Amino acid sequence: MDTYSPSRKDARPRMVVGITGASGSILGLRMLAALRALEIESHLVITRAGRLTLHYETGLKPADVAKMADVVHSIDDVGACISSGSYQTLGMVVVPCSMKSLAGIVTGVTDNLLLRAADVVLKERRRLVLVARESPLHLGHLRNMVAATEMGAIVVPPVLAFYNKPETIDDLLDHITGRILDLFGFDTGRVRRWKDDSVA
Ligand SMILES: Cc1cc2nc3c(=O)[nH]c(=O)nc-3n(C[C@H](O)[C@H](O)[C@H](O)COP(=O)(O)O)c2cc1C
């Protein structure tokens, strides 16, 4: 009888990236670029509102963004590979994550692929990072963040850091992206860390 032999031993790790209609779509693009640099296979799914906001904020069309991901899934394709727990991924980052998608994830209303993929990541006890963006927050938003945390997700609002002396918007985006990937154990090499002079 054969021993256990991983079928993906030479394959790259995979990560699901969800982009929703919250402001900050540039962060989703930065995440895709960082995953490419780290040689992690990205699986992208964008909500309808996400496409609108992304175009509004960056001028990019879905086809431009598709080039930045390894695999692109339609939001309606609830039968895509990432909708099954048997499809192995490291987890998922929803960046940026709207309050609507946050609510959908918390309530388990999986009526689009992004919500289903997030639900799968939670049920498989993989890492789910929600870069929740809204301001100010009402009690319902806050309660949903508590519920997401109780369910095992990590809520990471894209809050700016200044201890690292950012000089440009790029610096701010690099820091946020790098700190999100820290949560998966990846070092982008672009986080200027407290009391660490190794990054110029
Ligand atoms: C330019 C723009 C910026 C928006 N910013 C936010 C935001 O920061 N947070 C949020 O929760 N919704 C924001 N919205 C509203 C969401 O796009 C809207 O609630 C949408 O239904 C979210 O759907 P989705 O989660 O399926 O993408 C924004 C909409 C637009 C057009």
Short mmCIF file of C-alpha atoms and ligand atoms in Angstrom, two decimals:
data_model
loop_
_atom_site.label_atom_id
_atom_site.label_comp_id
_atom_site.label_asym_id
_atom_site.label_seq_id
_atom_site.Cartn_x
_atom_site.Cartn_y
_atom_site.Cartn_z
CA MET A 1 0.00 0.00 0.00
CA ASP A 2 1.14 3.51 -0.82
CA THR A 3 2.26 5.79 1.99
CA TYR A 4 0.83 9.29 2.35
CA SER A 5 2.27 11.35 -0.47
CA PRO A 6 1.38 15.00 -0.67
CA SER A 7 0.19 15.73 -4.19
CA ARG A 8 1.15 19.40 -3.89
CA LYS A 9 4.67 19.05 -2.52
CA ASP A 10 6.21 21.22 -5.27
CA ALA A 11 3.27 23.61 -5.54
CA ARG A 12 3.16 27.13 -4.23
CA PRO A 13 1.01 27.93 -1.18
CA ARG A 14 -2.30 29.55 -2.03
CA MET A 15 -4.06 32.52 -0.55
CA VAL A 16 -7.56 33.83 -1.25
CA VAL A 17 -7.87 37.60 -1.65
CA GLY A 18 -11.28 39.23 -1.47
CA ILE A 19 -11.82 42.84 -2.48
CA THR A 20 -15.12 44.46 -1.46
CA GLY A 21 -16.68 47.88 -2.01
CA ALA A 22 -15.12 49.59 0.99
CA SER A 23 -12.75 52.45 0.36
CA GLY A 24 -9.08 51.50 0.09
CA SER A 25 -9.10 49.19 -2.91
CA ILE A 26 -5.44 50.12 -3.41
CA LEU A 27 -4.75 47.92 -0.38
CA GLY A 28 -6.21 44.94 -2.22
CA LEU A 29 -3.89 45.65 -5.15
CA ARG A 30 -0.92 45.98 -2.83
CA MET A 31 -1.80 42.64 -1.30
CA LEU A 32 -1.81 40.98 -4.73
CA ALA A 33 1.57 42.53 -5.54
CA ALA A 34 3.04 41.39 -2.23
CA LEU A 35 1.76 37.83 -2.70
CA ARG A 36 3.30 37.74 -6.16
CA ALA A 37 6.64 38.90 -4.76
CA LEU A 38 6.41 36.18 -2.09
CA GLU A 39 5.54 33.58 -4.76
CA ILE A 40 2.23 32.76 -3.13
CA GLU A 41 -0.54 31.77 -5.53
CA SER A 42 -3.32 34.35 -5.24
CA HIS A 43 -6.99 33.56 -5.81
CA LEU A 44 -8.90 36.79 -6.31
CA VAL A 45 -12.61 37.42 -5.93
CA ILE A 46 -14.09 40.92 -6.16
CA THR A 47 -17.65 41.90 -5.25
CA ARG A 48 -19.74 44.00 -7.62
CA ALA A 49 -19.40 47.03 -5.36
CA GLY A 50 -15.70 46.24 -5.11
CA ARG A 51 -15.34 46.58 -8.88
CA LEU A 52 -17.12 49.94 -8.80
CA THR A 53 -15.08 51.33 -5.91
CA LEU A 54 -11.84 50.02 -7.37
CA HIS A 55 -12.53 51.74 -10.67
CA TYR A 56 -13.61 54.91 -8.93
CA GLU A 57 -10.56 55.04 -6.67
CA THR A 58 -7.83 53.77 -9.00
CA GLY A 59 -9.20 54.07 -12.54
CA LEU A 60 -8.39 50.39 -13.09
CA LYS A 61 -10.69 48.00 -14.88
CA PRO A 62 -11.29 44.36 -13.81
CA ALA A 63 -9.00 43.16 -16.62
CA ASP A 64 -6.11 45.26 -15.28
CA VAL A 65 -6.59 43.82 -11.82
CA ALA A 66 -6.94 40.27 -13.14
CA LYS A 67 -3.35 40.45 -14.40
CA MET A 68 -2.17 40.98 -10.83
CA ALA A 69 -3.68 37.71 -9.55
CA ASP A 70 -2.82 34.12 -10.42
CA VAL A 71 -6.43 32.96 -10.50
CA VAL A 72 -9.53 35.17 -10.75
CA HIS A 73 -12.94 33.88 -9.74
CA SER A 74 -16.32 35.35 -10.60
CA ILE A 75 -18.29 36.59 -7.61
CA ASP A 76 -21.22 34.48 -8.82
CA ASP A 77 -19.26 31.26 -9.16
CA VAL A 78 -20.22 29.66 -5.86
CA GLY A 79 -18.94 26.38 -7.27
CA ALA A 80 -15.35 27.66 -7.68
CA CYS A 81 -12.51 25.68 -6.08
CA ILE A 82 -12.23 28.14 -3.18
CA SER A 83 -15.83 27.40 -2.19
CA SER A 84 -14.74 23.97 -0.95
CA GLY A 85 -12.82 23.22 2.21
CA SER A 86 -11.13 20.34 0.43
CA TYR A 87 -9.26 22.89 -1.70
CA GLN A 88 -6.18 23.72 0.33
CA THR A 89 -5.26 27.33 1.00
CA LEU A 90 -3.37 29.17 3.69
CA GLY A 91 -6.45 31.25 4.32
CA MET A 92 -8.03 34.45 3.12
CA VAL A 93 -7.65 38.16 3.46
CA VAL A 94 -10.57 40.46 2.69
CA VAL A 95 -8.93 43.77 1.89
CA PRO A 96 -10.65 46.16 2.11
CA CYS A 97 -13.65 44.62 3.89
CA SER A 98 -16.93 46.56 3.81
CA MET A 99 -19.37 46.57 6.69
CA LYS A 100 -21.80 44.73 4.44
CA SER A 101 -19.41 41.87 3.74
CA LEU A 102 -18.37 41.82 7.40
CA ALA A 103 -22.05 41.37 8.30
CA GLY A 104 -22.42 38.65 5.67
CA ILE A 105 -19.41 36.75 7.02
CA VAL A 106 -20.62 36.99 10.61
CA THR A 107 -24.14 35.82 9.82
CA GLY A 108 -23.06 33.08 7.43
CA VAL A 109 -25.09 34.44 4.53
CA THR A 110 -22.95 32.93 1.81
CA ASP A 111 -24.79 34.23 -1.24
CA ASN A 112 -21.70 35.17 -3.21
CA LEU A 113 -18.30 33.53 -3.67
CA LEU A 114 -16.42 35.97 -1.45
CA LEU A 115 -18.73 35.24 1.47
CA ARG A 116 -18.68 31.51 0.80
CA ALA A 117 -14.87 31.45 0.59
CA ALA A 118 -14.61 33.32 3.90
CA ASP A 119 -17.11 30.91 5.47
CA VAL A 120 -15.03 27.97 4.27
CA VAL A 121 -11.84 29.45 5.70
CA LEU A 122 -13.57 29.82 9.08
CA LYS A 123 -15.05 26.34 9.09
CA GLU A 124 -11.69 24.83 8.19
CA ARG A 125 -10.11 26.85 11.01
CA ARG A 126 -7.76 28.57 8.60
CA ARG A 127 -6.67 32.16 8.97
CA LEU A 128 -9.21 34.81 7.96
CA VAL A 129 -8.06 38.42 8.08
CA LEU A 130 -10.69 41.12 7.64
CA VAL A 131 -9.31 44.55 6.81
CA ALA A 132 -12.53 46.21 7.93
CA ARG A 133 -12.86 49.82 6.77
CA GLU A 134 -15.50 52.25 7.86
CA SER A 135 -15.43 55.38 9.96
CA PRO A 136 -17.04 56.24 12.27
CA LEU A 137 -18.39 52.89 13.45
CA HIS A 138 -21.86 52.27 14.82
CA LEU A 139 -22.64 49.66 17.45
CA GLY A 140 -23.70 47.11 14.83
CA HIS A 141 -20.32 47.39 13.07
CA LEU A 142 -18.51 46.97 16.36
CA ARG A 143 -20.68 44.01 17.38
CA ASN A 144 -19.99 42.35 14.04
CA MET A 145 -16.27 42.80 14.59
CA VAL A 146 -16.59 41.17 18.01
CA ALA A 147 -18.58 38.30 16.49
CA ALA A 148 -16.02 37.84 13.70
CA THR A 149 -13.26 37.73 16.30
CA GLU A 150 -15.19 35.22 18.40
CA MET A 151 -15.55 33.06 15.31
CA GLY A 152 -11.79 33.03 14.75
CA ALA A 153 -11.25 35.83 12.24
CA ILE A 154 -8.72 38.59 12.82
CA VAL A 155 -10.07 42.10 12.32
CA VAL A 156 -7.35 44.45 11.11
CA PRO A 157 -8.63 47.95 10.37
CA PRO A 158 -6.20 49.70 8.01
CA VAL A 159 -4.99 52.02 10.71
CA LEU A 160 -1.99 54.19 9.98
CA ALA A 161 1.21 53.83 11.98
CA PHE A 162 3.61 56.70 12.51
CA TYR A 163 6.27 55.24 14.80
CA ASN A 164 8.02 53.99 11.67
CA LYS A 165 8.34 57.55 10.29
CA PRO A 166 6.48 57.13 6.98
CA GLU A 167 7.36 59.71 4.33
CA THR A 168 5.05 58.71 1.51
CA ILE A 169 1.68 57.06 0.95
CA ASP A 170 3.68 54.10 -0.37
CA ASP A 171 5.35 53.77 3.03
CA LEU A 172 1.94 53.71 4.73
CA LEU A 173 0.57 51.11 2.32
CA ASP A 174 3.69 48.95 2.61
CA HIS A 175 3.41 48.97 6.37
CA ILE A 176 -0.27 47.98 6.44
CA THR A 177 0.24 45.26 3.81
CA GLY A 178 3.31 43.93 5.56
CA ARG A 179 1.60 43.80 8.94
CA ILE A 180 -1.34 41.88 7.44
CA LEU A 181 1.07 39.34 5.95
CA ASP A 182 2.89 39.12 9.30
CA LEU A 183 -0.30 37.43 10.51
CA PHE A 184 0.29 34.62 8.02
CA GLY A 185 3.97 34.36 8.95
CA PHE A 186 5.29 36.08 5.81
CA ASP A 187 7.78 38.91 5.84
CA THR A 188 7.48 41.30 2.90
CA GLY A 189 10.75 42.93 3.90
CA ARG A 190 8.98 46.29 3.74
CA VAL A 191 7.90 46.72 7.32
CA ARG A 192 10.04 49.15 9.21
CA ARG A 193 9.84 47.50 12.61
CA TRP A 194 10.15 49.10 16.00
CA LYS A 195 13.80 49.06 17.10
CA ASP A 196 14.91 47.12 14.03
CA ASP A 197 17.25 48.99 11.70
CA SER A 198 17.56 46.22 9.10
CA VAL A 199 15.03 47.86 6.74
CA ALA A 200 16.25 51.14 5.29
C1 LIG B 1 -16.36 55.21 -3.20
C2 LIG B 1 -17.06 54.33 -2.19
C3 LIG B 1 -16.48 54.13 -0.97
C4 LIG B 1 -17.10 53.32 -0.02
N1 LIG B 1 -16.47 53.14 1.17
C5 LIG B 1 -16.98 52.27 2.06
C6 LIG B 1 -16.27 51.97 3.26
O1 LIG B 1 -15.18 52.46 3.51
N2 LIG B 1 -16.82 51.05 4.09
C7 LIG B 1 -18.00 50.41 3.83
O2 LIG B 1 -18.42 49.58 4.63
N3 LIG B 1 -18.70 50.71 2.71
C8 LIG B 1 -18.23 51.60 1.81
N4 LIG B 1 -18.90 51.86 0.64
C9 LIG B 1 -20.22 51.24 0.44
C10 LIG B 1 -20.12 49.81 -0.06
O3 LIG B 1 -19.55 49.80 -1.36
C11 LIG B 1 -21.55 49.22 -0.09
O4 LIG B 1 -22.03 49.07 1.23
C12 LIG B 1 -21.61 47.91 -0.79
O5 LIG B 1 -22.96 47.45 -0.75
C13 LIG B 1 -20.70 46.87 -0.21
O6 LIG B 1 -20.92 45.65 -0.87
P1 LIG B 1 -19.85 44.47 -0.88
O7 LIG B 1 -19.50 44.18 0.53
O8 LIG B 1 -20.60 43.33 -1.52
O9 LIG B 1 -18.71 44.94 -1.69
C14 LIG B 1 -18.32 52.68 -0.32
C15 LIG B 1 -18.90 52.90 -1.57
C16 LIG B 1 -18.28 53.70 -2.49
C17 LIG B 1 -18.93 53.90 -3.83
#
